[in-house]
Amino acid sequence: MFSAFAHGGNDVSNGIGPLVALWMIFTTGEVAQEEETPLWILFYGGVGISVGLCLLGKRVIETIGEDLTTLTPSSGFSVELGAATTVLVASNLGIPISTTHCKVGSVVAVGWARDRRAGAVNWKLFGNIILSWVVTLPCTIGLSAGVMALLRMTV
């Protein structure tokens, strides 16, 4: 429950931030947000996270919770507590943070701390996860710039 609260408080905010900005500009004509975020937008973000979890969650859970390292109930508890605490502290400080990065980091740390054998953590998979994080940024930049260029040409 603690982890779900942290995840929702952080990732729903990150996911709906652009939508809230668009809504506020549309309704008030101002960029600065002085008003509360409408509940329907928060609900929309929560539904989006839930649908994503239902559609792709099993694959992600298997990759992180089984393929990266073997988790036991006690190590799983340590992962959840460490990641959720990190996310909540960062969110309260206003620091943008990725729940996924925190969870993966916690899983690797717990797997390594539990058993320092060479095969306890799948380091190749961890390297691929890090590579996917690095590749995501320039891909997102390119896609966003492309969409903006198309919008500027048509509007």
Short mmCIF file of N, CA, C and O in Angstrom, two decimals, residues 16-152:
data_model
loop_
_atom_site.label_atom_id
_atom_site.label_comp_id
_atom_site.label_asym_id
_atom_site.label_seq_id
_atom_site.Cartn_x
_atom_site.Cartn_y
_atom_site.Cartn_z
N ILE A 16 0.30 13.35 -15.78
CA ILE A 16 -0.77 14.30 -16.09
C ILE A 16 -0.29 15.74 -16.11
O ILE A 16 -1.05 16.63 -16.47
N GLY A 17 0.95 15.99 -15.75
CA GLY A 17 1.47 17.35 -15.73
C GLY A 17 1.22 18.13 -17.01
O GLY A 17 0.68 19.24 -16.98
N PRO A 18 1.59 17.57 -18.16
CA PRO A 18 1.32 18.30 -19.42
C PRO A 18 -0.17 18.52 -19.67
O PRO A 18 -0.57 19.58 -20.16
N LEU A 19 -1.00 17.53 -19.32
CA LEU A 19 -2.44 17.68 -19.50
C LEU A 19 -2.99 18.79 -18.60
O LEU A 19 -3.82 19.60 -19.03
N VAL A 20 -2.52 18.86 -17.36
CA VAL A 20 -2.95 19.91 -16.44
C VAL A 20 -2.55 21.28 -17.00
O VAL A 20 -3.35 22.23 -16.99
N ALA A 21 -1.33 21.37 -17.52
CA ALA A 21 -0.88 22.65 -18.10
C ALA A 21 -1.77 23.06 -19.27
O ALA A 21 -2.21 24.21 -19.36
N LEU A 22 -2.07 22.11 -20.15
CA LEU A 22 -2.95 22.42 -21.29
C LEU A 22 -4.34 22.83 -20.82
O LEU A 22 -4.93 23.79 -21.34
N TRP A 23 -4.87 22.13 -19.84
CA TRP A 23 -6.21 22.44 -19.33
C TRP A 23 -6.24 23.84 -18.71
O TRP A 23 -7.18 24.60 -18.93
N MET A 24 -5.23 24.15 -17.93
CA MET A 24 -5.19 25.46 -17.28
C MET A 24 -5.05 26.59 -18.30
O MET A 24 -5.69 27.63 -18.17
N ILE A 25 -4.24 26.38 -19.31
CA ILE A 25 -4.10 27.40 -20.36
C ILE A 25 -5.43 27.55 -21.10
O ILE A 25 -5.87 28.67 -21.38
N PHE A 26 -6.09 26.44 -21.36
CA PHE A 26 -7.37 26.48 -22.08
C PHE A 26 -8.45 27.18 -21.25
O PHE A 26 -9.22 27.99 -21.77
N THR A 27 -8.53 26.88 -19.95
CA THR A 27 -9.61 27.42 -19.13
C THR A 27 -9.33 28.82 -18.60
O THR A 27 -10.26 29.61 -18.43
N THR A 28 -8.06 29.13 -18.31
CA THR A 28 -7.75 30.43 -17.70
C THR A 28 -6.99 31.36 -18.62
O THR A 28 -6.94 32.56 -18.37
N GLY A 29 -6.37 30.82 -19.64
CA GLY A 29 -5.54 31.63 -20.52
C GLY A 29 -4.19 31.95 -19.94
O GLY A 29 -3.42 32.70 -20.52
N GLU A 30 -3.88 31.40 -18.78
CA GLU A 30 -2.61 31.66 -18.09
C GLU A 30 -1.77 30.40 -18.03
O GLU A 30 -2.29 29.29 -17.92
N VAL A 31 -0.45 30.58 -18.06
CA VAL A 31 0.46 29.44 -17.93
C VAL A 31 0.65 29.07 -16.46
O VAL A 31 0.68 27.91 -16.10
N ALA A 32 0.76 30.08 -15.59
CA ALA A 32 0.97 29.83 -14.16
C ALA A 32 -0.29 29.22 -13.56
O ALA A 32 -1.40 29.71 -13.79
N GLN A 33 -0.11 28.14 -12.80
CA GLN A 33 -1.25 27.47 -12.20
C GLN A 33 -1.49 28.00 -10.79
O GLN A 33 -0.66 27.84 -9.91
N GLU A 34 -2.62 28.60 -10.59
CA GLU A 34 -3.00 29.12 -9.28
C GLU A 34 -4.07 28.25 -8.65
O GLU A 34 -4.32 28.33 -7.46
N GLU A 35 -4.74 27.45 -9.46
CA GLU A 35 -5.89 26.67 -8.99
C GLU A 35 -5.49 25.22 -8.75
O GLU A 35 -4.46 24.76 -9.21
N GLU A 36 -6.35 24.51 -8.03
CA GLU A 36 -6.16 23.09 -7.80
C GLU A 36 -6.33 22.31 -9.09
O GLU A 36 -7.11 22.69 -9.96
N THR A 37 -5.62 21.21 -9.19
CA THR A 37 -5.80 20.32 -10.34
C THR A 37 -7.18 19.69 -10.25
O THR A 37 -7.55 19.17 -9.20
N PRO A 38 -7.96 19.74 -11.33
CA PRO A 38 -9.29 19.13 -11.30
C PRO A 38 -9.22 17.63 -10.98
O PRO A 38 -8.34 16.93 -11.47
N LEU A 39 -10.16 17.17 -10.17
CA LEU A 39 -10.18 15.76 -9.78
C LEU A 39 -10.33 14.83 -10.97
O LEU A 39 -9.79 13.74 -10.98
N TRP A 40 -11.08 15.25 -12.01
CA TRP A 40 -11.26 14.37 -13.16
C TRP A 40 -9.94 14.11 -13.86
O TRP A 40 -9.73 13.03 -14.41
N ILE A 41 -9.00 15.07 -13.84
CA ILE A 41 -7.70 14.84 -14.45
C ILE A 41 -6.88 13.87 -13.61
O ILE A 41 -6.21 12.98 -14.14
N LEU A 42 -6.96 14.00 -12.29
CA LEU A 42 -6.27 13.03 -11.41
C LEU A 42 -6.83 11.63 -11.62
O LEU A 42 -6.08 10.65 -11.70
N PHE A 43 -8.14 11.52 -11.73
CA PHE A 43 -8.78 10.23 -11.97
C PHE A 43 -8.33 9.66 -13.31
O PHE A 43 -8.02 8.48 -13.43
N TYR A 44 -8.29 10.51 -14.32
CA TYR A 44 -7.84 10.10 -15.66
C TYR A 44 -6.42 9.53 -15.60
O TYR A 44 -6.13 8.49 -16.20
N GLY A 45 -5.54 10.19 -14.87
CA GLY A 45 -4.17 9.70 -14.72
C GLY A 45 -4.11 8.37 -13.99
O GLY A 45 -3.34 7.48 -14.37
N GLY A 46 -4.93 8.23 -12.94
CA GLY A 46 -4.97 6.96 -12.21
C GLY A 46 -5.48 5.82 -13.07
O GLY A 46 -4.95 4.70 -13.02
N VAL A 47 -6.48 6.09 -13.88
CA VAL A 47 -7.01 5.08 -14.81
C VAL A 47 -5.93 4.70 -15.82
O VAL A 47 -5.73 3.52 -16.14
N GLY A 48 -5.21 5.70 -16.33
CA GLY A 48 -4.15 5.43 -17.29
C GLY A 48 -3.06 4.53 -16.72
O GLY A 48 -2.62 3.58 -17.37
N ILE A 49 -2.65 4.80 -15.50
CA ILE A 49 -1.63 3.94 -14.84
C ILE A 49 -2.18 2.54 -14.64
O ILE A 49 -1.49 1.55 -14.87
N SER A 50 -3.44 2.43 -14.24
CA SER A 50 -4.05 1.12 -14.01
C SER A 50 -4.16 0.30 -15.30
O SER A 50 -3.87 -0.89 -15.31
N VAL A 51 -4.58 0.95 -16.37
CA VAL A 51 -4.69 0.25 -17.66
C VAL A 51 -3.31 -0.21 -18.13
O VAL A 51 -3.14 -1.34 -18.59
N GLY A 52 -2.32 0.66 -17.99
CA GLY A 52 -0.96 0.28 -18.37
C GLY A 52 -0.45 -0.89 -17.55
O GLY A 52 0.19 -1.80 -18.10
N LEU A 53 -0.76 -0.91 -16.28
CA LEU A 53 -0.36 -2.03 -15.42
C LEU A 53 -1.04 -3.31 -15.86
O LEU A 53 -0.41 -4.37 -15.95
N CYS A 54 -2.32 -3.23 -16.19
CA CYS A 54 -3.06 -4.42 -16.64
C CYS A 54 -2.52 -4.95 -17.96
O CYS A 54 -2.44 -6.16 -18.15
N LEU A 55 -2.15 -4.06 -18.87
CA LEU A 55 -1.73 -4.50 -20.20
C LEU A 55 -0.26 -4.95 -20.25
O LEU A 55 0.06 -5.93 -20.91
N LEU A 56 0.62 -4.23 -19.57
CA LEU A 56 2.05 -4.52 -19.67
C LEU A 56 2.70 -4.89 -18.35
O LEU A 56 3.89 -5.21 -18.32
N GLY A 57 1.95 -4.82 -17.27
CA GLY A 57 2.52 -5.04 -15.95
C GLY A 57 3.13 -6.41 -15.74
O GLY A 57 4.20 -6.54 -15.15
N LYS A 58 2.49 -7.44 -16.25
CA LYS A 58 2.99 -8.81 -16.05
C LYS A 58 4.39 -8.97 -16.62
O LYS A 58 5.27 -9.53 -15.97
N ARG A 59 4.59 -8.43 -17.80
CA ARG A 59 5.91 -8.55 -18.44
C ARG A 59 6.98 -7.80 -17.65
O ARG A 59 8.08 -8.29 -17.43
N VAL A 60 6.65 -6.59 -17.21
CA VAL A 60 7.60 -5.79 -16.45
C VAL A 60 7.90 -6.46 -15.10
O VAL A 60 9.05 -6.55 -14.68
N ILE A 61 6.87 -6.96 -14.44
CA ILE A 61 7.04 -7.62 -13.15
C ILE A 61 7.94 -8.85 -13.29
O ILE A 61 8.82 -9.08 -12.46
N GLU A 62 7.73 -9.63 -14.35
CA GLU A 62 8.58 -10.81 -14.57
C GLU A 62 10.03 -10.40 -14.83
O GLU A 62 10.95 -11.01 -14.28
N THR A 63 10.22 -9.38 -15.63
CA THR A 63 11.59 -8.94 -15.96
C THR A 63 12.31 -8.45 -14.71
O THR A 63 13.44 -8.86 -14.44
N ILE A 64 11.67 -7.57 -13.95
CA ILE A 64 12.32 -6.97 -12.79
C ILE A 64 12.33 -7.91 -11.59
O ILE A 64 13.32 -8.02 -10.88
N GLY A 65 11.21 -8.61 -11.35
CA GLY A 65 11.07 -9.41 -10.15
C GLY A 65 11.56 -10.84 -10.25
O GLY A 65 11.71 -11.51 -9.23
N GLU A 66 11.83 -11.33 -11.47
CA GLU A 66 12.31 -12.70 -11.62
C GLU A 66 13.60 -12.78 -12.42
O GLU A 66 14.52 -13.49 -12.04
N ASP A 67 13.64 -12.08 -13.55
CA ASP A 67 14.80 -12.20 -14.44
C ASP A 67 16.02 -11.43 -13.96
O ASP A 67 17.15 -11.86 -14.16
N LEU A 68 15.81 -10.28 -13.34
CA LEU A 68 16.92 -9.45 -12.88
C LEU A 68 17.62 -10.09 -11.69
O LEU A 68 18.85 -10.17 -11.63
N THR A 69 16.86 -10.55 -10.73
CA THR A 69 17.36 -11.31 -9.58
C THR A 69 16.17 -12.00 -8.95
O THR A 69 15.03 -11.60 -9.16
N THR A 70 16.42 -13.03 -8.21
CA THR A 70 15.33 -13.74 -7.53
C THR A 70 14.95 -12.97 -6.27
O THR A 70 15.81 -12.62 -5.47
N LEU A 71 13.66 -12.70 -6.13
CA LEU A 71 13.17 -11.99 -4.95
C LEU A 71 12.43 -12.95 -4.03
O LEU A 71 11.68 -13.81 -4.49
N THR A 72 12.67 -12.79 -2.76
CA THR A 72 11.93 -13.52 -1.73
C THR A 72 10.96 -12.53 -1.09
O THR A 72 11.07 -11.32 -1.34
N PRO A 73 10.04 -13.00 -0.26
CA PRO A 73 9.15 -12.04 0.40
C PRO A 73 9.90 -10.97 1.20
O PRO A 73 9.56 -9.78 1.13
N SER A 74 10.94 -11.34 1.91
CA SER A 74 11.67 -10.34 2.70
C SER A 74 12.47 -9.39 1.82
O SER A 74 12.52 -8.18 2.08
N SER A 75 13.07 -9.91 0.75
CA SER A 75 13.81 -9.00 -0.13
C SER A 75 12.84 -8.11 -0.92
O SER A 75 13.13 -6.94 -1.17
N GLY A 76 11.68 -8.65 -1.27
CA GLY A 76 10.66 -7.85 -1.94
C GLY A 76 10.18 -6.71 -1.05
O GLY A 76 9.96 -5.59 -1.51
N PHE A 77 10.01 -7.00 0.24
CA PHE A 77 9.61 -5.97 1.20
C PHE A 77 10.68 -4.87 1.25
O PHE A 77 10.36 -3.68 1.25
N SER A 78 11.95 -5.27 1.28
CA SER A 78 13.04 -4.30 1.33
C SER A 78 13.05 -3.43 0.07
O SER A 78 13.25 -2.21 0.15
N VAL A 79 12.82 -4.04 -1.08
CA VAL A 79 12.76 -3.29 -2.34
C VAL A 79 11.64 -2.26 -2.28
O VAL A 79 11.83 -1.09 -2.59
N GLU A 80 10.44 -2.71 -1.89
CA GLU A 80 9.28 -1.82 -1.86
C GLU A 80 9.48 -0.68 -0.87
O GLU A 80 9.17 0.48 -1.19
N LEU A 81 9.95 -0.99 0.32
CA LEU A 81 10.13 0.04 1.33
C LEU A 81 11.19 1.06 0.92
O LEU A 81 10.98 2.28 1.03
N GLY A 82 12.32 0.59 0.40
CA GLY A 82 13.38 1.49 -0.02
C GLY A 82 12.96 2.38 -1.18
O GLY A 82 13.18 3.59 -1.16
N ALA A 83 12.34 1.78 -2.18
CA ALA A 83 11.93 2.55 -3.36
C ALA A 83 10.82 3.54 -3.01
O ALA A 83 10.85 4.70 -3.42
N ALA A 84 9.82 3.10 -2.25
CA ALA A 84 8.71 3.97 -1.89
C ALA A 84 9.17 5.14 -1.03
O ALA A 84 8.73 6.28 -1.23
N THR A 85 10.06 4.88 -0.09
CA THR A 85 10.57 5.96 0.76
C THR A 85 11.34 6.98 -0.07
O THR A 85 11.16 8.19 0.09
N THR A 86 12.16 6.49 -0.99
CA THR A 86 12.92 7.39 -1.86
C THR A 86 11.99 8.26 -2.70
O THR A 86 12.17 9.48 -2.81
N VAL A 87 10.96 7.64 -3.27
CA VAL A 87 10.01 8.37 -4.12
C VAL A 87 9.25 9.42 -3.30
O VAL A 87 9.09 10.56 -3.74
N LEU A 88 8.79 9.04 -2.12
CA LEU A 88 8.03 10.00 -1.30
C LEU A 88 8.89 11.17 -0.84
O LEU A 88 8.44 12.32 -0.88
N VAL A 89 10.10 10.90 -0.42
CA VAL A 89 10.99 11.98 0.01
C VAL A 89 11.28 12.91 -1.16
O VAL A 89 11.18 14.14 -1.04
N ALA A 90 11.61 12.34 -2.32
CA ALA A 90 11.91 13.17 -3.49
C ALA A 90 10.68 13.97 -3.91
O ALA A 90 10.80 15.16 -4.25
N SER A 91 9.51 13.35 -3.90
CA SER A 91 8.28 14.06 -4.29
C SER A 91 8.00 15.21 -3.34
O SER A 91 7.61 16.30 -3.77
N ASN A 92 8.19 15.00 -2.04
CA ASN A 92 7.96 16.07 -1.07
C ASN A 92 8.97 17.20 -1.22
O ASN A 92 8.66 18.35 -0.90
N LEU A 93 10.15 16.89 -1.71
CA LEU A 93 11.17 17.92 -1.93
C LEU A 93 11.01 18.58 -3.29
O LEU A 93 11.73 19.52 -3.61
N GLY A 94 10.07 18.07 -4.10
CA GLY A 94 9.84 18.64 -5.43
C GLY A 94 10.87 18.20 -6.46
O GLY A 94 11.04 18.84 -7.49
N ILE A 95 11.54 17.09 -6.19
CA ILE A 95 12.56 16.59 -7.11
C ILE A 95 11.90 15.58 -8.05
O ILE A 95 11.31 14.60 -7.59
N PRO A 96 11.97 15.81 -9.36
CA PRO A 96 11.39 14.83 -10.28
C PRO A 96 12.22 13.55 -10.24
O PRO A 96 13.44 13.58 -10.32
N ILE A 97 11.54 12.45 -10.08
CA ILE A 97 12.23 11.17 -9.91
C ILE A 97 11.41 10.09 -10.59
O ILE A 97 10.19 10.21 -10.74
N SER A 98 12.05 9.04 -11.01
CA SER A 98 11.37 7.93 -11.66
C SER A 98 11.16 6.79 -10.67
O SER A 98 12.12 6.27 -10.09
N THR A 99 9.91 6.41 -10.49
CA THR A 99 9.60 5.27 -9.63
C THR A 99 10.25 4.01 -10.17
O THR A 99 10.79 3.21 -9.42
N THR A 100 10.23 3.86 -11.48
CA THR A 100 10.82 2.67 -12.10
C THR A 100 12.31 2.59 -11.82
O THR A 100 12.83 1.53 -11.48
N HIS A 101 13.02 3.71 -11.94
CA HIS A 101 14.45 3.71 -11.66
C HIS A 101 14.70 3.32 -10.21
O HIS A 101 15.64 2.57 -9.92
N CYS A 102 13.88 3.85 -9.31
CA CYS A 102 14.04 3.52 -7.89
C CYS A 102 13.81 2.03 -7.64
O CYS A 102 14.55 1.39 -6.90
N LYS A 103 12.77 1.48 -8.26
CA LYS A 103 12.47 0.05 -8.06
C LYS A 103 13.58 -0.82 -8.62
O LYS A 103 14.03 -1.77 -7.97
N VAL A 104 14.03 -0.52 -9.83
CA VAL A 104 15.10 -1.33 -10.44
C VAL A 104 16.37 -1.21 -9.61
O VAL A 104 17.04 -2.22 -9.34
N GLY A 105 16.71 -0.01 -9.19
CA GLY A 105 17.89 0.16 -8.35
C GLY A 105 17.78 -0.61 -7.05
O GLY A 105 18.75 -1.24 -6.60
N SER A 106 16.59 -0.60 -6.45
CA SER A 106 16.38 -1.34 -5.20
C SER A 106 16.50 -2.84 -5.43
O SER A 106 17.09 -3.56 -4.61
N VAL A 107 15.95 -3.33 -6.53
CA VAL A 107 16.03 -4.77 -6.83
C VAL A 107 17.48 -5.19 -7.01
O VAL A 107 17.92 -6.21 -6.45
N VAL A 108 18.25 -4.41 -7.75
CA VAL A 108 19.67 -4.73 -7.96
C VAL A 108 20.43 -4.67 -6.64
O VAL A 108 21.22 -5.57 -6.33
N ALA A 109 20.19 -3.64 -5.85
CA ALA A 109 20.90 -3.51 -4.57
C ALA A 109 20.57 -4.66 -3.62
O ALA A 109 21.47 -5.23 -2.99
N VAL A 110 19.30 -5.02 -3.54
CA VAL A 110 18.89 -6.12 -2.66
C VAL A 110 19.46 -7.44 -3.16
O VAL A 110 19.95 -8.26 -2.37
N GLY A 111 19.40 -7.66 -4.48
CA GLY A 111 19.96 -8.89 -5.03
C GLY A 111 21.44 -9.00 -4.78
O GLY A 111 21.96 -10.06 -4.41
N TRP A 112 22.16 -7.90 -4.93
CA TRP A 112 23.60 -7.89 -4.71
C TRP A 112 23.93 -8.05 -3.22
O TRP A 112 24.84 -8.78 -2.87
N ALA A 113 23.17 -7.38 -2.35
CA ALA A 113 23.43 -7.45 -0.91
C ALA A 113 23.10 -8.84 -0.35
O ALA A 113 23.78 -9.33 0.55
N ARG A 114 22.06 -9.47 -0.91
CA ARG A 114 21.65 -10.78 -0.42
C ARG A 114 22.66 -11.86 -0.78
O ARG A 114 22.93 -12.76 0.00
N ASP A 115 23.21 -11.77 -1.97
CA ASP A 115 24.10 -12.82 -2.44
C ASP A 115 25.08 -12.22 -3.44
O ASP A 115 24.70 -11.87 -4.54
N ARG A 116 26.31 -12.11 -3.05
CA ARG A 116 27.29 -11.43 -3.89
C ARG A 116 27.94 -12.34 -4.93
O ARG A 116 28.95 -11.98 -5.54
N ARG A 117 27.36 -13.52 -5.15
CA ARG A 117 27.87 -14.38 -6.21
C ARG A 117 27.73 -13.68 -7.55
O ARG A 117 26.87 -12.83 -7.74
N ALA A 118 28.51 -14.10 -8.50
CA ALA A 118 28.50 -13.46 -9.82
C ALA A 118 27.14 -13.55 -10.51
O ALA A 118 26.74 -12.64 -11.20
N GLY A 119 26.40 -14.62 -10.31
CA GLY A 119 25.14 -14.80 -11.02
C GLY A 119 23.91 -14.36 -10.24
O GLY A 119 22.78 -14.57 -10.70
N ALA A 120 24.08 -13.75 -9.08
CA ALA A 120 22.93 -13.37 -8.26
C ALA A 120 22.11 -12.26 -8.92
O ALA A 120 20.90 -12.20 -8.77
N VAL A 121 22.77 -11.37 -9.64
CA VAL A 121 22.10 -10.30 -10.38
C VAL A 121 22.45 -10.49 -11.85
O VAL A 121 23.60 -10.72 -12.20
N ASN A 122 21.45 -10.40 -12.70
CA ASN A 122 21.67 -10.50 -14.14
C ASN A 122 22.18 -9.15 -14.63
O ASN A 122 21.40 -8.27 -15.00
N TRP A 123 23.51 -8.99 -14.62
CA TRP A 123 24.11 -7.70 -14.94
C TRP A 123 23.91 -7.33 -16.41
O TRP A 123 23.84 -6.14 -16.74
N LYS A 124 23.82 -8.33 -17.28
CA LYS A 124 23.57 -8.03 -18.70
C LYS A 124 22.18 -7.41 -18.86
O LYS A 124 22.02 -6.41 -19.57
N LEU A 125 21.18 -7.98 -18.20
CA LEU A 125 19.83 -7.42 -18.25
C LEU A 125 19.82 -6.02 -17.64
O LEU A 125 19.20 -5.10 -18.19
N PHE A 126 20.52 -5.84 -16.53
CA PHE A 126 20.59 -4.52 -15.90
C PHE A 126 21.23 -3.51 -16.86
O PHE A 126 20.76 -2.37 -16.99
N GLY A 127 22.28 -3.91 -17.56
CA GLY A 127 22.90 -3.03 -18.55
C GLY A 127 21.94 -2.67 -19.67
O GLY A 127 21.90 -1.52 -20.12
N ASN A 128 21.13 -3.64 -20.11
CA ASN A 128 20.13 -3.36 -21.15
C ASN A 128 19.06 -2.39 -20.65
O ASN A 128 18.58 -1.55 -21.40
N ILE A 129 18.68 -2.52 -19.39
CA ILE A 129 17.69 -1.60 -18.81
C ILE A 129 18.26 -0.19 -18.78
O ILE A 129 17.60 0.78 -19.18
N ILE A 130 19.51 -0.05 -18.35
CA ILE A 130 20.15 1.27 -18.31
C ILE A 130 20.26 1.84 -19.73
O ILE A 130 19.97 3.02 -19.95
N LEU A 131 20.63 1.00 -20.69
CA LEU A 131 20.72 1.45 -22.08
C LEU A 131 19.36 1.95 -22.58
O LEU A 131 19.28 2.98 -23.23
N SER A 132 18.30 1.24 -22.22
CA SER A 132 16.96 1.67 -22.65
C SER A 132 16.61 3.02 -22.03
O SER A 132 15.97 3.85 -22.68
N TRP A 133 17.03 3.28 -20.79
CA TRP A 133 16.79 4.57 -20.17
C TRP A 133 17.55 5.68 -20.91
O TRP A 133 17.02 6.76 -21.13
N VAL A 134 18.78 5.40 -21.30
CA VAL A 134 19.60 6.39 -21.98
C VAL A 134 19.04 6.68 -23.38
O VAL A 134 18.97 7.82 -23.80
N VAL A 135 18.62 5.64 -24.09
CA VAL A 135 18.09 5.79 -25.44
C VAL A 135 16.74 6.51 -25.44
O VAL A 135 16.41 7.23 -26.38
N THR A 136 15.97 6.35 -24.38
CA THR A 136 14.64 6.94 -24.30
C THR A 136 14.69 8.46 -24.42
O THR A 136 13.85 9.06 -25.10
N LEU A 137 15.66 9.10 -23.80
CA LEU A 137 15.72 10.56 -23.79
C LEU A 137 15.88 11.16 -25.20
O LEU A 137 15.07 11.98 -25.61
N PRO A 138 16.88 10.75 -25.98
CA PRO A 138 16.98 11.34 -27.32
C PRO A 138 15.80 10.97 -28.23
O PRO A 138 15.39 11.78 -29.06
N CYS A 139 15.25 9.77 -28.06
CA CYS A 139 14.07 9.39 -28.86
C CYS A 139 12.89 10.30 -28.53
O CYS A 139 12.19 10.77 -29.44
N THR A 140 12.67 10.56 -27.27
CA THR A 140 11.58 11.43 -26.86
C THR A 140 11.80 12.85 -27.35
O THR A 140 10.87 13.51 -27.81
N ILE A 141 13.03 13.32 -27.26
CA ILE A 141 13.35 14.66 -27.76
C ILE A 141 13.03 14.75 -29.25
O ILE A 141 12.39 15.70 -29.71
N GLY A 142 13.47 13.77 -30.01
CA GLY A 142 13.23 13.78 -31.45
C GLY A 142 11.75 13.71 -31.80
O GLY A 142 11.27 14.47 -32.66
N LEU A 143 11.01 12.84 -31.14
CA LEU A 143 9.58 12.73 -31.40
C LEU A 143 8.84 14.01 -31.04
O LEU A 143 7.99 14.49 -31.79
N SER A 144 9.17 14.58 -29.88
CA SER A 144 8.51 15.82 -29.46
C SER A 144 8.83 16.97 -30.41
O SER A 144 7.95 17.75 -30.76
N ALA A 145 10.08 17.06 -30.81
CA ALA A 145 10.46 18.12 -31.75
C ALA A 145 9.75 17.93 -33.09
O ALA A 145 9.29 18.91 -33.71
N GLY A 146 9.63 16.69 -33.54
CA GLY A 146 8.92 16.41 -34.79
C GLY A 146 7.46 16.78 -34.73
O GLY A 146 6.92 17.40 -35.66
N VAL A 147 6.80 16.44 -33.62
CA VAL A 147 5.39 16.80 -33.46
C VAL A 147 5.24 18.32 -33.43
O VAL A 147 4.34 18.88 -34.06
N MET A 148 6.12 18.99 -32.72
CA MET A 148 6.05 20.45 -32.64
C MET A 148 6.27 21.08 -34.01
O MET A 148 5.58 22.04 -34.39
N ALA A 149 7.21 20.55 -34.77
CA ALA A 149 7.46 21.07 -36.12
C ALA A 149 6.23 20.89 -37.01
O ALA A 149 5.86 21.81 -37.75
N LEU A 150 5.58 19.74 -36.91
CA LEU A 150 4.35 19.50 -37.69
C LEU A 150 3.24 20.47 -37.26
O LEU A 150 2.53 21.01 -38.11
N LEU A 151 3.11 20.67 -35.97
CA LEU A 151 2.09 21.61 -35.49
C LEU A 151 2.36 23.03 -35.95
O LEU A 151 1.43 23.75 -36.33
N ARG A 152 3.60 23.44 -35.93
CA ARG A 152 3.94 24.81 -36.38
C ARG A 152 3.68 24.99 -37.86
O ARG A 152 3.32 26.08 -38.29
#
